[in-house]
Amino acid sequence: MSGTHGSVASPFRQPKAVFAVALACVVSFMGIGLVDPILPAISHELHASPSEVTLLFTSYLVVTAVAMLITNWVSSRLGAKKTLIAGLILIVVFSAAAGAAPSINAIIGFRAGWGVGNALFIATSLAVIVASASGGFAGAIVLYETALGVGIAIGPLLGGTLGEISWRGPFFGVSALMAIALIATIVLVEPTPKPAHKTSLSAPLRALRHRGLLTMSLTALCYNWGFFTVLGYAPFPMNLSPIKLGLVFTGWGTFVALFAVFGAPRLQAAFGIARTMYANLAAFAVVVLVIALWTTDRVVLIPAVIISGIFIGINNTVTTQAVMTVSPVEKPVASAAYSFVRFIGGGLAPYAAGRMVLAINIHFPFFIAAGALVLGIVVLSTAHKLLTDAERVQAEQVAATGSANAEPATSTAPAAALVSVEGNALPRDPGASVILAAIDDSPMAALVTGAAARLATDNGGVVHLVHTQEDVTAGDTGTEGEDLETARAVVRKHLDRLAAQHVPAEGQLLRHAPDHGTAGRMVAEYANTIGASTIVIGAPSHGGLPALMEGSASREIWRHTKSNVLVINPDAPGALGQTPVAELLRG
């Protein structure tokens, strides 16, 4: 099962192609905070009002939002690599043009073109990394999350450093770095096959007919209104130099990165998606309210902005997980639909803030932002049951002879499909004990299967091989995971192993797990359903973030199962084939 045991290979030992795309991801994520340190400088140098300068965010994000509607249409016809290259070319050209622009209106226009490139890049970068990575999805997600963290954290610092020289510096810096990533991508990334079917232009808008996806997207719109009001307008009342603004937003970005990658998964595992979202939105609203009350007091304003990164990081990750959990459509389509709605909020908020300041006062936009976050909680509450039902992931039986793409037709939440893979046809006792072996495509899976075989042989039992298909969700985007036939092949390989040892077995696929914790919970619930006496899983075999991710799956199994759990540790003394099963049990 993906997430309960890993490959012994490091997730950072990857083909050069993966690092080429990861570099582009770093630079792309830099763009979130890169321009913050230079907003006041652009306003001063080009004699533009703060309201006009905030249009740099508005043109970029609103165009990104609209362009997200066509990204799947483009990538399903060109393939992921060509779409990625097209996005990189647009970013290189328009970021350089923005740096050379003679007026604020020209920069606003070039940022719009940059937004089109950004949409194409966002839609395909994770898919290309997953397709090019070695060692499974865990390593790919680690690299993507690492790129996200590094980019968000150092983007404001780079913007502030180059901004000390000239406000044009950050734009030229992005163009140069993206040009390097573009060349590396062209040279190193292998051509990717086109999808089996072409996506229609209307697919993202039609996806928004689903109540759960629409509700999560509207919640994200409200959240992004608060997020980009802080990001887009808070630099002005700080009245700091570019380098000092860079340092402030580097602190902010560091919190965003750390809590997106490490904090959010732990909170989600402990409290669930819904409760984590309610608490986080409420806490973020309180922080924005503090900013609203003390907007002109830098002693309060600066720490509040930095601390807001905690709640922004958590929300970026958890909201995306919520979207992928409730969505009944393909993950790229769901991601495009969700991004379209949320980026609209992010794009309009900074400009609206500037207009509110002119019409009322500098505090008012932040009061509105806090209100938008409260509204987001209200919107979220209208789909509370839908979200909690989706989290339970009630499995539905799908016949092995059915369509490979069969999905539950009547549920209101995207229930996990339980797909049967043929057994090995060996004679079995109807009353035999059931041993569940959770497997993936790593070397560890052979050890798990071997231990399950010994348990079944010693106790006259039958083995149920279970492989969980995880959809790939990282940062604020998602893509399709392992295809169905590849997953079937993983199970069949281990069924053949058991047949060779004359151990009766059946194979099952659990589909559409949105994250590692849910994958573990699905295995536990399936074990409870079939009355498994023991679940055999592998121990995480590398440290760092992969072990944290895999550990979340193991933790959910232990929390939800009624079975005994046997953890296979490949580093334990003695060879598996020579060690009694009882000695492999770990407390």
mmCIF file of C-alpha atoms in Angstrom, residues 404-552:
data_model
loop_
_atom_site.group_PDB
_atom_site.id
_atom_site.type_symbol
_atom_site.label_atom_id
_atom_site.label_comp_id
_atom_site.label_asym_id
_atom_site.label_seq_id
_atom_site.Cartn_x
_atom_site.Cartn_y
_atom_site.Cartn_z
ATOM 1 C CA ALA A 404 -11.753 -0.470 -15.577
ATOM 2 C CA ASN A 405 -12.915 3.085 -15.072
ATOM 3 C CA ALA A 406 -16.101 2.253 -13.194
ATOM 4 C CA GLU A 407 -16.994 4.682 -10.431
ATOM 5 C CA PRO A 408 -19.767 4.737 -7.828
ATOM 6 C CA ALA A 409 -22.770 6.257 -9.545
ATOM 7 C CA THR A 410 -25.092 7.151 -6.722
ATOM 8 C CA SER A 411 -23.005 8.407 -3.806
ATOM 9 C CA THR A 412 -22.868 12.117 -3.025
ATOM 10 C CA ALA A 413 -19.188 11.824 -2.086
ATOM 11 C CA PRO A 414 -16.398 10.180 -4.056
ATOM 12 C CA ALA A 415 -16.449 6.791 -2.362
ATOM 13 C CA ALA A 416 -13.430 4.591 -2.842
ATOM 14 C CA ALA A 417 -14.061 1.839 -5.333
ATOM 15 C CA LEU A 418 -13.061 -1.631 -4.184
ATOM 16 C CA VAL A 419 -11.847 -3.465 -7.278
ATOM 17 C CA SER A 420 -11.351 -7.221 -7.087
ATOM 18 C CA VAL A 421 -8.323 -8.793 -8.724
ATOM 19 C CA GLU A 422 -8.593 -12.524 -9.385
ATOM 20 C CA GLY A 423 -7.397 -14.882 -6.675
ATOM 21 C CA ASN A 424 -4.906 -17.695 -7.197
ATOM 22 C CA ALA A 425 -7.622 -20.395 -7.306
ATOM 23 C CA LEU A 426 -5.963 -22.573 -4.666
ATOM 24 C CA PRO A 427 -8.286 -24.536 -2.345
ATOM 25 C CA ARG A 428 -9.205 -22.687 0.816
ATOM 26 C CA ASP A 429 -11.203 -23.336 3.950
ATOM 27 C CA PRO A 430 -14.329 -21.099 4.032
ATOM 28 C CA GLY A 431 -13.791 -20.561 7.750
ATOM 29 C CA ALA A 432 -10.052 -19.880 7.495
ATOM 30 C CA SER A 433 -8.528 -16.880 9.254
ATOM 31 C CA VAL A 434 -7.818 -13.863 7.035
ATOM 32 C CA ILE A 435 -4.406 -12.214 6.836
ATOM 33 C CA LEU A 436 -4.389 -8.810 5.110
ATOM 34 C CA ALA A 437 -1.106 -7.808 3.415
ATOM 35 C CA ALA A 438 -0.892 -4.123 2.462
ATOM 36 C CA ILE A 439 1.433 -3.875 -0.537
ATOM 37 C CA ASP A 440 2.803 -1.354 -2.996
ATOM 38 C CA ASP A 441 5.343 -1.590 -5.836
ATOM 39 C CA SER A 442 8.439 -1.189 -3.620
ATOM 40 C CA PRO A 443 10.959 -3.917 -2.673
ATOM 41 C CA MET A 444 9.381 -3.947 0.788
ATOM 42 C CA ALA A 445 6.198 -5.472 -0.639
ATOM 43 C CA ALA A 446 7.924 -8.832 -1.207
ATOM 44 C CA LEU A 447 8.826 -8.971 2.496
ATOM 45 C CA VAL A 448 5.261 -8.098 3.499
ATOM 46 C CA THR A 449 3.853 -10.780 1.197
ATOM 47 C CA GLY A 450 6.357 -13.318 2.542
ATOM 48 C CA ALA A 451 5.410 -12.615 6.162
ATOM 49 C CA ALA A 452 1.694 -12.858 5.337
ATOM 50 C CA ALA A 453 2.337 -16.190 3.596
ATOM 51 C CA ARG A 454 4.050 -17.605 6.682
ATOM 52 C CA LEU A 455 1.220 -16.486 8.938
ATOM 53 C CA ALA A 456 -1.352 -18.071 6.623
ATOM 54 C CA THR A 457 0.647 -21.300 6.355
ATOM 55 C CA ASP A 458 1.133 -21.574 10.127
ATOM 56 C CA ASN A 459 -2.555 -20.939 10.851
ATOM 57 C CA GLY A 460 -4.297 -22.423 7.823
ATOM 58 C CA GLY A 461 -5.423 -18.993 6.693
ATOM 59 C CA VAL A 462 -6.014 -17.087 3.476
ATOM 60 C CA VAL A 463 -4.177 -13.907 2.409
ATOM 61 C CA HIS A 464 -5.941 -10.800 1.118
ATOM 62 C CA LEU A 465 -3.460 -8.679 -0.833
ATOM 63 C CA VAL A 466 -4.556 -5.021 -0.748
ATOM 64 C CA HIS A 467 -3.014 -2.242 -2.806
ATOM 65 C CA THR A 468 -4.258 1.341 -2.393
ATOM 66 C CA GLN A 469 -4.247 3.654 -5.382
ATOM 67 C CA GLU A 470 -3.460 7.159 -4.186
ATOM 68 C CA ASP A 471 -4.383 10.214 -6.161
ATOM 69 C CA VAL A 472 -1.439 12.593 -6.149
ATOM 70 C CA THR A 473 -2.103 15.811 -4.236
ATOM 71 C CA ALA A 474 0.700 18.206 -3.341
ATOM 72 C CA GLY A 475 0.691 21.858 -2.376
ATOM 73 C CA ASP A 476 -2.408 23.369 -3.925
ATOM 74 C CA THR A 477 -2.792 21.129 -6.946
ATOM 75 C CA GLY A 478 -3.540 17.509 -7.799
ATOM 76 C CA THR A 479 -3.124 15.035 -10.617
ATOM 77 C CA GLU A 480 -4.113 11.483 -11.389
ATOM 78 C CA GLY A 481 -2.069 8.804 -9.667
ATOM 79 C CA GLU A 482 -1.225 5.262 -10.686
ATOM 80 C CA ASP A 483 -3.388 3.944 -13.517
ATOM 81 C CA LEU A 484 -5.688 0.995 -12.892
ATOM 82 C CA GLU A 485 -3.875 -1.576 -15.012
ATOM 83 C CA THR A 486 -0.518 -0.802 -13.393
ATOM 84 C CA ALA A 487 -2.129 -1.215 -9.983
ATOM 85 C CA ARG A 488 -3.672 -4.542 -11.036
ATOM 86 C CA ALA A 489 -0.258 -5.730 -12.227
ATOM 87 C CA VAL A 490 1.229 -5.000 -8.788
ATOM 88 C CA VAL A 491 -1.381 -7.191 -7.121
ATOM 89 C CA ARG A 492 -1.142 -9.980 -9.718
ATOM 90 C CA LYS A 493 2.632 -10.190 -9.244
ATOM 91 C CA HIS A 494 2.208 -10.907 -5.544
ATOM 92 C CA LEU A 495 -0.688 -13.298 -6.144
ATOM 93 C CA ASP A 496 1.728 -15.308 -8.294
ATOM 94 C CA ARG A 497 4.271 -15.296 -5.447
ATOM 95 C CA LEU A 498 1.703 -16.750 -3.080
ATOM 96 C CA ALA A 499 0.545 -19.316 -5.629
ATOM 97 C CA ALA A 500 4.144 -20.513 -5.950
ATOM 98 C CA GLN A 501 4.153 -21.048 -2.180
ATOM 99 C CA HIS A 502 0.745 -22.815 -2.344
ATOM 100 C CA VAL A 503 -0.899 -20.127 -0.196
ATOM 101 C CA PRO A 504 -4.548 -19.310 -1.077
ATOM 102 C CA ALA A 505 -5.017 -15.593 -1.696
ATOM 103 C CA GLU A 506 -7.267 -12.889 -3.118
ATOM 104 C CA GLY A 507 -6.314 -9.479 -4.426
ATOM 105 C CA GLN A 508 -8.083 -6.154 -3.952
ATOM 106 C CA LEU A 509 -7.529 -2.572 -5.061
ATOM 107 C CA LEU A 510 -8.748 0.341 -2.956
ATOM 108 C CA ARG A 511 -9.055 3.335 -5.257
ATOM 109 C CA HIS A 512 -8.901 7.124 -4.989
ATOM 110 C CA ALA A 513 -7.213 7.717 -1.649
ATOM 111 C CA PRO A 514 -6.544 11.485 -1.588
ATOM 112 C CA ASP A 515 -3.643 11.238 0.870
ATOM 113 C CA HIS A 516 -1.526 8.812 2.893
ATOM 114 C CA GLY A 517 -3.615 9.049 6.053
ATOM 115 C CA THR A 518 -6.810 8.240 4.165
ATOM 116 C CA ALA A 519 -5.049 5.312 2.478
ATOM 117 C CA GLY A 520 -4.283 3.874 5.913
ATOM 118 C CA ARG A 521 -7.853 4.404 7.088
ATOM 119 C CA MET A 522 -9.207 2.672 3.959
ATOM 120 C CA VAL A 523 -7.041 -0.380 4.635
ATOM 121 C CA ALA A 524 -8.180 -0.492 8.267
ATOM 122 C CA GLU A 525 -11.857 -0.243 7.296
ATOM 123 C CA TYR A 526 -11.489 -2.960 4.676
ATOM 124 C CA ALA A 527 -9.748 -5.201 7.246
ATOM 125 C CA ASN A 528 -12.648 -4.642 9.647
ATOM 126 C CA THR A 529 -15.145 -5.477 6.904
ATOM 127 C CA ILE A 530 -13.559 -8.844 6.050
ATOM 128 C CA GLY A 531 -12.736 -9.689 9.668
ATOM 129 C CA ALA A 532 -8.970 -9.873 9.183
ATOM 130 C CA SER A 533 -7.143 -11.274 12.192
ATOM 131 C CA THR A 534 -3.858 -9.564 11.260
ATOM 132 C CA ILE A 535 -2.742 -6.701 8.996
ATOM 133 C CA VAL A 536 0.834 -6.967 7.716
ATOM 134 C CA ILE A 537 2.517 -3.702 6.736
ATOM 135 C CA GLY A 538 6.066 -2.535 6.112
ATOM 136 C CA ALA A 539 7.929 -0.045 8.267
ATOM 137 C CA PRO A 540 8.994 3.265 6.684
ATOM 138 C CA SER A 541 12.525 2.628 5.488
ATOM 139 C CA HIS A 542 13.850 6.159 5.083
ATOM 140 C CA GLY A 543 13.716 9.266 7.200
ATOM 141 C CA GLY A 544 12.563 12.818 6.662
ATOM 142 C CA LEU A 545 9.308 13.780 4.971
ATOM 143 C CA PRO A 546 8.695 10.397 3.279
ATOM 144 C CA ALA A 547 8.782 8.656 6.638
ATOM 145 C CA LEU A 548 6.374 11.274 8.030
ATOM 146 C CA MET A 549 3.985 10.690 5.130
ATOM 147 C CA GLU A 550 4.205 6.906 5.399
ATOM 148 C CA GLY A 551 3.896 7.125 9.163
ATOM 149 C CA SER A 552 0.563 8.914 8.778
#
